[in-house]
N, CA, C and O atoms as a MOPAC input file, in Angstrom:
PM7 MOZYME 1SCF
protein

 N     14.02100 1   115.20700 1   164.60500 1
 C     15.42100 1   114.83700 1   164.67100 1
 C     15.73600 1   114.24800 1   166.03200 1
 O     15.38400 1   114.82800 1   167.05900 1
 N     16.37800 1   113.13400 1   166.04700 1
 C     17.19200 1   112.87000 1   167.14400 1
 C     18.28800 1   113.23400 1   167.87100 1
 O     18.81400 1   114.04000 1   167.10400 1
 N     18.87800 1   113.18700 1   168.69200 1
 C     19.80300 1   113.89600 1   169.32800 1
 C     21.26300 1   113.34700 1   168.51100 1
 O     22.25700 1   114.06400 1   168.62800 1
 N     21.34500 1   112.32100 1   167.85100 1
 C     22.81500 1   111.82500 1   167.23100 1
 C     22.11100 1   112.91400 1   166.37600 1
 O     22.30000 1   114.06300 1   166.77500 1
 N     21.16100 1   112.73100 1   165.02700 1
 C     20.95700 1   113.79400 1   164.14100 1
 C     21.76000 1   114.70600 1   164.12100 1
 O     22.78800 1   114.92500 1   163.48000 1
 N     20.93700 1   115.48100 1   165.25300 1
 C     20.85200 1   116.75400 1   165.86200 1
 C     22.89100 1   117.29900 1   165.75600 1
 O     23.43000 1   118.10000 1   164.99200 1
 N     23.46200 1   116.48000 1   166.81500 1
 C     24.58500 1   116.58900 1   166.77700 1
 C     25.41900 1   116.36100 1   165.64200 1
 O     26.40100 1   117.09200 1   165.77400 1
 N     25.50000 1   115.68400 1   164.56700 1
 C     25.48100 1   115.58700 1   163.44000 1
 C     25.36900 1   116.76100 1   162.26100 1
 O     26.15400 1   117.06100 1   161.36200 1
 N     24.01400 1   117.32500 1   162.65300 1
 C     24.25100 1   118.87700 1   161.85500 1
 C     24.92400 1   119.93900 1   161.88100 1
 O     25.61000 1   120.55000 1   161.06100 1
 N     24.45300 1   120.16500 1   163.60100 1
 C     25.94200 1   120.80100 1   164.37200 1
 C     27.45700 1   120.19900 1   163.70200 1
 O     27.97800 1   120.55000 1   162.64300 1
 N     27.73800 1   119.62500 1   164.26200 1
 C     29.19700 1   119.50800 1   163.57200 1
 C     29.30200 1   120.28200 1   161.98800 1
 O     29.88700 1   121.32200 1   161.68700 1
 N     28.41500 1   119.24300 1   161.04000 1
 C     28.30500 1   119.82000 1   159.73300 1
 C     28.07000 1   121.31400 1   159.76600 1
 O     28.25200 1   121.97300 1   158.74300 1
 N     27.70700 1   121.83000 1   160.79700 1
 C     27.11500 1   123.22700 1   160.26800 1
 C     25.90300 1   123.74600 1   159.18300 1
 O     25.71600 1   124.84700 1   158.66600 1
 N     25.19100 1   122.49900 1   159.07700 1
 C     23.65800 1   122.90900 1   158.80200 1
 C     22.59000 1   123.24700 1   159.61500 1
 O     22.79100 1   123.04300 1   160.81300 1
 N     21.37600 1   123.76500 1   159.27100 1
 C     20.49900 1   124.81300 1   160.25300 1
 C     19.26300 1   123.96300 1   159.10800 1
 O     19.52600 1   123.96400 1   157.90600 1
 N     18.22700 1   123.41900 1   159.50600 1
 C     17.41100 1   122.96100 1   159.82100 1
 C     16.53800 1   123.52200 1   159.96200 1
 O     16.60400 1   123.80100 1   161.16000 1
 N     15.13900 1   124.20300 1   159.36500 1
 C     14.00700 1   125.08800 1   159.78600 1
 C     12.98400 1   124.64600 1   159.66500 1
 O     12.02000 1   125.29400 1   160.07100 1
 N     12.75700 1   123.07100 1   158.91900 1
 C     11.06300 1   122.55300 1   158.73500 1
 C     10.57400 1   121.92000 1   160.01300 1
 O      9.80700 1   120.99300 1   159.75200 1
 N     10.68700 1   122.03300 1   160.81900 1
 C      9.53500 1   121.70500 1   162.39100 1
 C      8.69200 1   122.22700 1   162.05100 1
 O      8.72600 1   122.73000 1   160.92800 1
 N      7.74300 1   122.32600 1   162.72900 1
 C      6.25800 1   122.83200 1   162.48800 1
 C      6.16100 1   124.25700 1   163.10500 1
 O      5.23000 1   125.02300 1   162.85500 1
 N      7.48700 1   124.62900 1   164.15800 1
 C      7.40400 1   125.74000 1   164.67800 1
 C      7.76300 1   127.14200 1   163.88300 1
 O      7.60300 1   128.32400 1   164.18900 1
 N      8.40000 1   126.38900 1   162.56100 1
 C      9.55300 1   127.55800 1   161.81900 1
 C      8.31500 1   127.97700 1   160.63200 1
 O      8.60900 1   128.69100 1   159.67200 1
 N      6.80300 1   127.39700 1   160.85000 1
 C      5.64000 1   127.68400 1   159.83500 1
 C      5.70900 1   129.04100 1   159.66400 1
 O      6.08300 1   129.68300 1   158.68300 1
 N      5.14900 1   129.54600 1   161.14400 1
 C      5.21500 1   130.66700 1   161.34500 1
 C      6.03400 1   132.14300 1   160.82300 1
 O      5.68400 1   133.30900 1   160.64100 1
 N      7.44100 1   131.28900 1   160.69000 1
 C      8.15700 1   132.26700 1   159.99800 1
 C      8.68600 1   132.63000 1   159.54600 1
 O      9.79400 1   132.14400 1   159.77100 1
 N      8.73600 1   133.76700 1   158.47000 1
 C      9.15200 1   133.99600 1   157.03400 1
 C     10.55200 1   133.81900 1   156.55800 1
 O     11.64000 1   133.77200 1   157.13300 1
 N     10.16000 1   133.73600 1   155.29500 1
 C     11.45400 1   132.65700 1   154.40500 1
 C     12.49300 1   133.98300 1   154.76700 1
 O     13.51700 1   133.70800 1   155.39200 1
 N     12.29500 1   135.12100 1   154.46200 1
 C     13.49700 1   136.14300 1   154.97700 1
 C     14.11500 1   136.21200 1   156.38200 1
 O     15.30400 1   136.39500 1   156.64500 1
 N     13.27000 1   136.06400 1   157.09100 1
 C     13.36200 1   135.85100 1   158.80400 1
 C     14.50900 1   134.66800 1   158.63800 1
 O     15.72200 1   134.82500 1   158.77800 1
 N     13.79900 1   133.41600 1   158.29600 1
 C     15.04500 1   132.60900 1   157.98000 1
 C     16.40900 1   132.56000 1   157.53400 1
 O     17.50000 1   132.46200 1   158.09600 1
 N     15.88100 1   132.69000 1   155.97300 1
 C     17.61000 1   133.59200 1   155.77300 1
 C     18.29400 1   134.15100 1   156.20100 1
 O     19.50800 1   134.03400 1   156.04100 1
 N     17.50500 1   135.26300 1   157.16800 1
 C     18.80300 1   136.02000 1   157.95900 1
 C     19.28900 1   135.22900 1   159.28900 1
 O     20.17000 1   135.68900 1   160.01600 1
 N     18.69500 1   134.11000 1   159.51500 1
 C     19.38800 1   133.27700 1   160.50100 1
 C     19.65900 1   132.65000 1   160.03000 1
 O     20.37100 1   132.04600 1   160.83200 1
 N     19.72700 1   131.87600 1   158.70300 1
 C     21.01500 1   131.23300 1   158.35800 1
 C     22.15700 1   131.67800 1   158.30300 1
 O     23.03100 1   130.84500 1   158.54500 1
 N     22.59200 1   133.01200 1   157.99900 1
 C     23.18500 1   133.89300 1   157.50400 1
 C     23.86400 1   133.54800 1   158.94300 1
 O     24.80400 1   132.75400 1   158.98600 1
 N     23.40800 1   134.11100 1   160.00900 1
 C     24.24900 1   134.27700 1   161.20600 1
 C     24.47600 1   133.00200 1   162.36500 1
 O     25.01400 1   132.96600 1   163.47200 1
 N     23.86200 1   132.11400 1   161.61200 1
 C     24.26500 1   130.54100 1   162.50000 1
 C     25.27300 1   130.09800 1   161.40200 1
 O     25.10300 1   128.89000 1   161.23500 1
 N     25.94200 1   130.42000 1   160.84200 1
 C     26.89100 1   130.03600 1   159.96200 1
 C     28.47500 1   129.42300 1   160.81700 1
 O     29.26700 1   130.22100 1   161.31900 1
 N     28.63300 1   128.31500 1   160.83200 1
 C     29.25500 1   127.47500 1   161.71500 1
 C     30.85400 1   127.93800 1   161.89200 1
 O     31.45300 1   127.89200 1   162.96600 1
 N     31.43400 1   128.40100 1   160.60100 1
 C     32.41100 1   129.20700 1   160.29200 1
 C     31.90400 1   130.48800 1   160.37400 1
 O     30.88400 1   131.00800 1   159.92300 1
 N     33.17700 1   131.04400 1   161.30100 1
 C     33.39100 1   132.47900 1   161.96000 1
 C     33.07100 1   133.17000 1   160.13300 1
 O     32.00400 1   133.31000 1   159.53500 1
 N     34.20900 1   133.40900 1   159.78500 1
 C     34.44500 1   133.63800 1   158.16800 1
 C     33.30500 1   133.37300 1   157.34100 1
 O     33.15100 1   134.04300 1   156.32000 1
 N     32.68400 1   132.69500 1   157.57900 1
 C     31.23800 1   132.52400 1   156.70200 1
 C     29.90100 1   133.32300 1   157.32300 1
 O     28.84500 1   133.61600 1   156.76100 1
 N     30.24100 1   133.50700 1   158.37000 1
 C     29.19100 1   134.24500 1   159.06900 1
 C     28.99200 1   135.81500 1   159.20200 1
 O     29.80300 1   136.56300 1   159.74900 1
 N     27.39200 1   136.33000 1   158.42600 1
 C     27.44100 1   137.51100 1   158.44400 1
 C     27.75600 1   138.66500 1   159.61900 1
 O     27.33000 1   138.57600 1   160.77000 1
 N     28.45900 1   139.59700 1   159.18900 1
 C     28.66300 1   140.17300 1   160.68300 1
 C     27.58700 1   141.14800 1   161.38700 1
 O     26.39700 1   141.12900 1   161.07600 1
 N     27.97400 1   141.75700 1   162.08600 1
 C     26.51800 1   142.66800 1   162.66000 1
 C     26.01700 1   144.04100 1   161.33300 1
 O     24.96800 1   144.53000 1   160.91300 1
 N     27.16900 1   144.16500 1   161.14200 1
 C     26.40700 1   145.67300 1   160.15400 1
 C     26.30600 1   144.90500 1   158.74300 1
 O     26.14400 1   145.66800 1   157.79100 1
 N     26.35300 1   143.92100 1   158.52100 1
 C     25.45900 1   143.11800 1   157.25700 1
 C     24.10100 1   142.85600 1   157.66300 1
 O     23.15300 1   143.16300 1   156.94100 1
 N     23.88900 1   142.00600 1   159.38600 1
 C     22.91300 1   141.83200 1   159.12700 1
 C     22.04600 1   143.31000 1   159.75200 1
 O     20.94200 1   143.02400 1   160.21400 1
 N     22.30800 1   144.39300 1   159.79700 1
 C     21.53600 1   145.46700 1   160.03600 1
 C     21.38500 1   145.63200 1   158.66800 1
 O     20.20900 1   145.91100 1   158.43600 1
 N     22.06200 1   145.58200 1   157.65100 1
 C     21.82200 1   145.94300 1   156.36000 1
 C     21.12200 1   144.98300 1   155.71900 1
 O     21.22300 1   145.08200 1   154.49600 1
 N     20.28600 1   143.87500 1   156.18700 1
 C     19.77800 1   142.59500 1   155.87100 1
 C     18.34300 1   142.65400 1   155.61800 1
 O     17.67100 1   142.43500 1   156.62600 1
 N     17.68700 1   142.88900 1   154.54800 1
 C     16.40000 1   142.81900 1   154.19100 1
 C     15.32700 1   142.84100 1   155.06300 1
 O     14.64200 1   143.84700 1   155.24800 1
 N     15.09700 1   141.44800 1   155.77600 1
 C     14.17900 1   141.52400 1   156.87700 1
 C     14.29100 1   142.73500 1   157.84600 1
 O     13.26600 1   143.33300 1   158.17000 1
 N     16.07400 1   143.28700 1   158.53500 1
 C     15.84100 1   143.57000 1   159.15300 1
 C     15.13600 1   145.00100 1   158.94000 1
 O     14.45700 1   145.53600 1   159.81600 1
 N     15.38900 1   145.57900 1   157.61500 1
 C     15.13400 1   146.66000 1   157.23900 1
 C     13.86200 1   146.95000 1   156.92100 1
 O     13.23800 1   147.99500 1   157.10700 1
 N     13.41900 1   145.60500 1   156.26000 1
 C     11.92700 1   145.66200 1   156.34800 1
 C     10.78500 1   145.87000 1   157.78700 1
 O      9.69800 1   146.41400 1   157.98200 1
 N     11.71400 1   145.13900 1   158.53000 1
 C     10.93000 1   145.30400 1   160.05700 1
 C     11.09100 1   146.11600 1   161.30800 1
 O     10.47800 1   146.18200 1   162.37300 1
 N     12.45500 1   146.89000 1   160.63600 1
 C     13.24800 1   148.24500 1   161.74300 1
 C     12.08700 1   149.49900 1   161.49500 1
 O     12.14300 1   150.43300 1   162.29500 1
 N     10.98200 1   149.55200 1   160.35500 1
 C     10.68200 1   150.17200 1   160.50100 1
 C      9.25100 1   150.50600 1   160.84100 1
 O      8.75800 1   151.61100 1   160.61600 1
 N      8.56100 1   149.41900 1   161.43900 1
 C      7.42000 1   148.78000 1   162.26600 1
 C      7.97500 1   149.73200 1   163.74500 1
 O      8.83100 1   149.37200 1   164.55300 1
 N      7.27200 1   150.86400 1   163.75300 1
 C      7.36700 1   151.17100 1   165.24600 1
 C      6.90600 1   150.23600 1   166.63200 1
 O      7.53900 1   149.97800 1   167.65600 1
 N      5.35200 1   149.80400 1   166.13700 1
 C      4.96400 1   149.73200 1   167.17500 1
 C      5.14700 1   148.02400 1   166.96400 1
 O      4.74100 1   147.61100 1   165.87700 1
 N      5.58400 1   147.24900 1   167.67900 1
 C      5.93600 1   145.99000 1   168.03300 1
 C      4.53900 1   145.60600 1   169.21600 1
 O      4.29000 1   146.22600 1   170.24900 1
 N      3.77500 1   144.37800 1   168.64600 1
 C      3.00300 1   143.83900 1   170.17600 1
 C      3.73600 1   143.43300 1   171.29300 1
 O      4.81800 1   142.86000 1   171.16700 1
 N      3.07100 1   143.76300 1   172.72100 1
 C      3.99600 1   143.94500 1   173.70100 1
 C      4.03800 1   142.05400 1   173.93000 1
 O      4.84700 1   141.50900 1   174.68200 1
 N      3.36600 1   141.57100 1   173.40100 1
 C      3.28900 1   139.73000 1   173.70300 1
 C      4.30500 1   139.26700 1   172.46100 1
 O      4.63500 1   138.08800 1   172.33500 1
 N      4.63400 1   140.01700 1   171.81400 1
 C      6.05300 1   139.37000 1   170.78000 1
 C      7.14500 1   139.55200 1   171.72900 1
 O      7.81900 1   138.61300 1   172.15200 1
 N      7.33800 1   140.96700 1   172.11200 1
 C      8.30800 1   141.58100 1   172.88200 1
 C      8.49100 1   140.57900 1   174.17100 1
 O      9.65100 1   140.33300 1   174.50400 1
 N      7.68100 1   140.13300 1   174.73300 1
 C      7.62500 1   139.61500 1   175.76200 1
 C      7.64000 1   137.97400 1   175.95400 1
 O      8.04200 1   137.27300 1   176.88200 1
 N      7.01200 1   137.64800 1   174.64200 1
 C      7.74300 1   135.86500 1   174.16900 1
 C      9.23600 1   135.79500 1   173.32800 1
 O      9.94600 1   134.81500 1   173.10400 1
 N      9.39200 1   137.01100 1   173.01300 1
 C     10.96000 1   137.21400 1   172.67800 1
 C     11.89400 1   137.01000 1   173.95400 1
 O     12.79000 1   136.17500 1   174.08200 1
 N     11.47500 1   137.96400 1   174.85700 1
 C     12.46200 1   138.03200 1   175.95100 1
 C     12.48000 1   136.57700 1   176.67900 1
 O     13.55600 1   135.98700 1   176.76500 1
 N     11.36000 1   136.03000 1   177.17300 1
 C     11.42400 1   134.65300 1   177.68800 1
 C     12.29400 1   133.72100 1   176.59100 1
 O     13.28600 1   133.13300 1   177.02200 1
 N     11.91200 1   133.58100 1   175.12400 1
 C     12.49400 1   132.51000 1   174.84600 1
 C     14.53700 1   133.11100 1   175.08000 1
 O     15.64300 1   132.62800 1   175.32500 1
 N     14.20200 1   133.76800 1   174.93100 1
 C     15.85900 1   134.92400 1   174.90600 1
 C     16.76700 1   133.98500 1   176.18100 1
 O     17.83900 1   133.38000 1   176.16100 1
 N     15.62800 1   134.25500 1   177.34000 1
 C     16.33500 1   134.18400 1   178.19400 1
 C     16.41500 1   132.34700 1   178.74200 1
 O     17.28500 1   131.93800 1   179.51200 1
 N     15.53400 1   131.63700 1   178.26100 1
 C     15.24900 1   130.55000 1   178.52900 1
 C     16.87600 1   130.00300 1   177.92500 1
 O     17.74000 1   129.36400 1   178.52500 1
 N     16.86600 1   130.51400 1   176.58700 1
 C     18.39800 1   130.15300 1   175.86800 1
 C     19.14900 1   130.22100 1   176.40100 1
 O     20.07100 1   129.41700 1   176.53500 1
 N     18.88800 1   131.79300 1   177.14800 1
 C     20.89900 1   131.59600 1   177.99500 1
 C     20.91800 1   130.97600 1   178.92800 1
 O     22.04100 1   130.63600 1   179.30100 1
 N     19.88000 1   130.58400 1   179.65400 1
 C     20.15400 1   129.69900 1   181.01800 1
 C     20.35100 1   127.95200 1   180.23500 1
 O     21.06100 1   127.00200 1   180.56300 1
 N     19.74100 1   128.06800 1   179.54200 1
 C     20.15300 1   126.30600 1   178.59200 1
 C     21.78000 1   126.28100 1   178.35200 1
 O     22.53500 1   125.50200 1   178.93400 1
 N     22.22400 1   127.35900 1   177.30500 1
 C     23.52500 1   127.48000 1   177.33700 1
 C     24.44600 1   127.67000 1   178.32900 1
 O     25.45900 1   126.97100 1   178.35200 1
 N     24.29700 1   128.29900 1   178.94200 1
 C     25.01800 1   128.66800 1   180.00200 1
 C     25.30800 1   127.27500 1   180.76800 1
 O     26.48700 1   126.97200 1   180.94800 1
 N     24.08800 1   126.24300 1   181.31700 1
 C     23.93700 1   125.00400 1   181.62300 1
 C     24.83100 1   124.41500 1   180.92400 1
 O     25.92100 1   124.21100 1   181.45900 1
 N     24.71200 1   124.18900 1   180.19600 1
 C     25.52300 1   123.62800 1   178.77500 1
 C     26.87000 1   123.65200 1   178.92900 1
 O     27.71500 1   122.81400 1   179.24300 1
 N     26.88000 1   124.99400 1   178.58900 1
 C     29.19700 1   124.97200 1   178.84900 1
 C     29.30800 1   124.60400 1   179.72800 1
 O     30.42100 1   124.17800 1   180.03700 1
 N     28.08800 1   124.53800 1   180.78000 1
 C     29.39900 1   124.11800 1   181.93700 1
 C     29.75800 1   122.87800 1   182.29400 1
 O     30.64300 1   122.30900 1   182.93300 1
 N     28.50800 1   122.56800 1   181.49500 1
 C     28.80800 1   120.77600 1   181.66300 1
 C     29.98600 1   120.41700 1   180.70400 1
 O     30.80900 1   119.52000 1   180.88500 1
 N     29.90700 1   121.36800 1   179.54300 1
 C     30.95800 1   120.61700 1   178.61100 1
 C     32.10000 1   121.08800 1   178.97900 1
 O     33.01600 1   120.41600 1   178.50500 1
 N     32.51800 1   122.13000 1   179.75000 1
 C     33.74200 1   122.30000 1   180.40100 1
 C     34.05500 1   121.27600 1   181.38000 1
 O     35.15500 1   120.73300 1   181.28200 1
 N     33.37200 1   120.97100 1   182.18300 1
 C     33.28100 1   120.12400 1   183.36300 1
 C     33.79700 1   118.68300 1   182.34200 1
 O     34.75000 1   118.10500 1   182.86400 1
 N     33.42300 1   118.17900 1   181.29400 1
 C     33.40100 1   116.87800 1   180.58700 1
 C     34.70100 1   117.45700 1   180.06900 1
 O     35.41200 1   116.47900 1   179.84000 1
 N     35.31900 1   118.49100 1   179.79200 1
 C     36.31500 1   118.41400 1   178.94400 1
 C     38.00100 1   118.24600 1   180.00500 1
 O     39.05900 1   117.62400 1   179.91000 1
 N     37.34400 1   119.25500 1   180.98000 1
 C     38.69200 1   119.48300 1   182.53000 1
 C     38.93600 1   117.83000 1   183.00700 1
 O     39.96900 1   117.45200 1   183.56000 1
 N     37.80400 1   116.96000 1   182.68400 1
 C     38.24800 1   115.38500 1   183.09500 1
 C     38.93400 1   114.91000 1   181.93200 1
 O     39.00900 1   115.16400 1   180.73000 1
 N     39.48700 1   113.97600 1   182.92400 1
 C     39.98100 1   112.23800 1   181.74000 1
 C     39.37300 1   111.08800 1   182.38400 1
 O     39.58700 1   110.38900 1   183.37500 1
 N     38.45100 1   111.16900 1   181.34800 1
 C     37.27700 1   110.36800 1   181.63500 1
 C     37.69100 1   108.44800 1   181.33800 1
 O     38.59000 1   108.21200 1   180.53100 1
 N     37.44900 1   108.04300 1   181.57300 1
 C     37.78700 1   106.57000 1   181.23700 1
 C     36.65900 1   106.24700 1   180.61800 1
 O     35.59700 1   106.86800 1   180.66300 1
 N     36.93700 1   105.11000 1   179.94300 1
 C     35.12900 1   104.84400 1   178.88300 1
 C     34.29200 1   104.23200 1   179.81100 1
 O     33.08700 1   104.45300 1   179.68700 1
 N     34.71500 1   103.41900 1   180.82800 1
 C     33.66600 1   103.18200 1   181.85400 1
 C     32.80800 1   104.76200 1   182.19100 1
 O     31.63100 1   105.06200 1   181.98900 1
 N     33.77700 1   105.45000 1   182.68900 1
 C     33.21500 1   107.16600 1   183.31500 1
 C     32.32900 1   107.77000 1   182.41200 1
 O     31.19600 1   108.22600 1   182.56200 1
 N     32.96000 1   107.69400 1   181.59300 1
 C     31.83300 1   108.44200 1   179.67000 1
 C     30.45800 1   107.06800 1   179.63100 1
 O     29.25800 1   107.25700 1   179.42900 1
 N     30.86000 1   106.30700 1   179.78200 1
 C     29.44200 1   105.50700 1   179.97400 1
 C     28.30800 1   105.67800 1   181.12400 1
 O     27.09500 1   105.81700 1   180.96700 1
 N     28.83200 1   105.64200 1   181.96400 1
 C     28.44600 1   105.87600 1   183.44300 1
 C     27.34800 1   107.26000 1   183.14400 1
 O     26.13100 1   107.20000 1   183.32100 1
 N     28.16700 1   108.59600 1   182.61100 1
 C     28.09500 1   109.81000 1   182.59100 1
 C     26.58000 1   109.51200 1   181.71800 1
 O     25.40400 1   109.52600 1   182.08300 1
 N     27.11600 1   109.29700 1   180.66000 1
 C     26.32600 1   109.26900 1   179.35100 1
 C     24.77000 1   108.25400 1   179.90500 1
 O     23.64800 1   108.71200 1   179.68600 1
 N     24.87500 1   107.51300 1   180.28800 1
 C     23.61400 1   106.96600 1   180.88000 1
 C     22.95600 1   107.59800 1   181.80800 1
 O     21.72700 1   107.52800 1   181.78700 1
 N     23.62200 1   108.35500 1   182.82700 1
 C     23.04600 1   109.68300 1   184.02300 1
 C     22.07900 1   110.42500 1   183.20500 1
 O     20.90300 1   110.62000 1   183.51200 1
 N     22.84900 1   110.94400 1   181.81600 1
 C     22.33600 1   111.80200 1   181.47800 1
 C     20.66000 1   111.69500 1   180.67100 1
 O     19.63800 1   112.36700 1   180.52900 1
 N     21.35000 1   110.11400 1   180.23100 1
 C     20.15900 1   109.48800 1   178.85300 1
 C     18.53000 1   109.35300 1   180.38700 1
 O     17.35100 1   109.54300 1   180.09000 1
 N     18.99200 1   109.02200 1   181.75800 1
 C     18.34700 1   108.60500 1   182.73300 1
 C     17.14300 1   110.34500 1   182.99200 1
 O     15.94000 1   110.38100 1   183.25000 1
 N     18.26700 1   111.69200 1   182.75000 1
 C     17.30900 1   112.71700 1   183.69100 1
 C     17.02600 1   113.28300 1   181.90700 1
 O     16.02300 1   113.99400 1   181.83600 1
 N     17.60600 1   113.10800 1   180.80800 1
 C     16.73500 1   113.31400 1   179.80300 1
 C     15.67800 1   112.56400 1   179.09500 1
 O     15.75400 1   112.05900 1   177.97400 1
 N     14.36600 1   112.56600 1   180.17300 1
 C     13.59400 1   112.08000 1   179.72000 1
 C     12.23800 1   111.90300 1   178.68500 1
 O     11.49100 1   110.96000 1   178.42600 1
 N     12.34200 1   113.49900 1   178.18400 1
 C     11.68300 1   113.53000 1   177.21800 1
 C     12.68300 1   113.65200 1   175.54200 1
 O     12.33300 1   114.22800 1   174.51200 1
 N     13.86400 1   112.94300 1   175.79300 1
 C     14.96700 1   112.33200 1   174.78500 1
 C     15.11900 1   113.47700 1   173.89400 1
 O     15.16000 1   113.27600 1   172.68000 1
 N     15.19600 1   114.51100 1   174.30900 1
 C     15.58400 1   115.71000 1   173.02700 1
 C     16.84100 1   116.36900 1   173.08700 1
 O     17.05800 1   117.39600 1   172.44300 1
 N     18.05400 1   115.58800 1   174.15900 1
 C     19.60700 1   115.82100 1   174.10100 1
 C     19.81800 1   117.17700 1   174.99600 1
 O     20.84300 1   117.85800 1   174.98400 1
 N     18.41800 1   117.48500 1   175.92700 1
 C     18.58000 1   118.33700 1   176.71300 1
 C     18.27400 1   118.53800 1   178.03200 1
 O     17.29100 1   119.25700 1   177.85600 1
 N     18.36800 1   118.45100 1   179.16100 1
 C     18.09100 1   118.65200 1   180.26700 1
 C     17.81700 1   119.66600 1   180.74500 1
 O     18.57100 1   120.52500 1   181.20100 1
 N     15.87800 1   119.63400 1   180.62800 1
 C     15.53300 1   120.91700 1   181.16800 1
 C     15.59900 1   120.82700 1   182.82300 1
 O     15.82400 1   119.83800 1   183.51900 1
 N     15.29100 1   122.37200 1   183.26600 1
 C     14.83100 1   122.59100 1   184.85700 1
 C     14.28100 1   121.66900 1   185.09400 1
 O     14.89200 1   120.84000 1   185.76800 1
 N     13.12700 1   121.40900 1   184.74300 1
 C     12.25500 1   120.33000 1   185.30900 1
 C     12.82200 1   118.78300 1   185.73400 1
 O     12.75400 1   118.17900 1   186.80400 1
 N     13.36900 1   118.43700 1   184.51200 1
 C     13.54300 1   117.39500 1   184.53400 1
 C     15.12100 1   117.38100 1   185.23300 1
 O     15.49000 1   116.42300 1   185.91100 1
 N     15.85400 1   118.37900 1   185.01500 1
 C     16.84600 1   118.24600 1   186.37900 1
 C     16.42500 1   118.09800 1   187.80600 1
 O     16.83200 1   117.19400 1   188.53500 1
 N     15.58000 1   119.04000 1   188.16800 1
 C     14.48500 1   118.59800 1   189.34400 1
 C     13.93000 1   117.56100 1   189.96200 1
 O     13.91000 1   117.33700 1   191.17200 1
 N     13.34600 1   116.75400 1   188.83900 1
 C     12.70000 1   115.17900 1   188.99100 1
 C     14.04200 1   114.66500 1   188.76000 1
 O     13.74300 1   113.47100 1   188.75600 1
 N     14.90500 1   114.67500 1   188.62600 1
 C     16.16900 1   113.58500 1   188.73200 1
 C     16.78300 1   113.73200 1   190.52200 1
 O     17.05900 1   112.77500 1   191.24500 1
 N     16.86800 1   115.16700 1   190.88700 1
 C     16.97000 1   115.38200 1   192.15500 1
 C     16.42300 1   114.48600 1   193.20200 1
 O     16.84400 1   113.73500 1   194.08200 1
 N     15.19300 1   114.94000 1   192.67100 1
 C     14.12400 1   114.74100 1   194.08400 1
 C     13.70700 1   112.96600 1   193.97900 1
 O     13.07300 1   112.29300 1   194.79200 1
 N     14.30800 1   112.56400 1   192.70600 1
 C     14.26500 1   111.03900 1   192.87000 1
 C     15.78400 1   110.33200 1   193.55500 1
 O     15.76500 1   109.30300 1   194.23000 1
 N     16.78700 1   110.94100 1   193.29800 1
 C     17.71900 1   110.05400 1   193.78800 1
 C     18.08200 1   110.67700 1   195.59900 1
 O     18.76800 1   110.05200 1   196.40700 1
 N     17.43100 1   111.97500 1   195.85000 1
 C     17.34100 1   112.35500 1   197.27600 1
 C     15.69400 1   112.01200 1   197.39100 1
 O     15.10200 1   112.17600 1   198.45800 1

């Protein structure tokens, strides 16, 4: 998917799971994240549904968890909130202006410039190499 795509579903509120990464995991696993990426508040399962949610019940009762799930859980966990977190603030920052379409162009090309591996996101890295090129 491309980043218009991408944004595109978002709006619609569809969720998307055939990448090659979602092989890995199960059609219930899925479901229960469809269930809770549900774009509408009102459509979206709440917490004691999804405790009452198949997978989770099926897998609440797996004591012993590998400590390398636990531990690629927490990284991707946390990788998310620093993306998001990034995120609002830019879109707060884009929303507190009145941007002129020159400015939204200007902006929008900065951005198309330090996202260079074109996936509508600006990682660390590549915030970095945008740095250390224009200083």
């Amino acid at each position: 998917l491309n980043r218009d795509e991408t944004i595109k579903l978002i709006i619609e509120g569809k969720v998307e799971m055939n990448q090659p990464i979602w092989t890995s995991i199960s059609t219930d696993a899925k479901n229960l994240l469809k269930k809770l990426l549900q774009y509408k508040p009102e459509n979206r399962m709440s917490a004691s549904e999804a405790l009452s949610d198949q997978w989770i019940l099926k897998h609440y009762s797996q004591k012993e968890i590998p400590e390398s799930y636990l531990l690629s859980s927490l990284s991707n966990l946390s990788a998310f909130k620093t993306q998001m977190t990034f995120q609002k603030a830019v879109l707060a920052f884009i929303a507190s202006q009145q941007l002129s379409k020159t400015e939204e162009k200007r902006l929008k090309e900065a951005f198309d410039l330090l996202d260079t591996d074109k996936n509508g996101m600006i990682s660390k890295e590549e915030l970095l190499k945008g740095y250390v090129f224009i200083y």
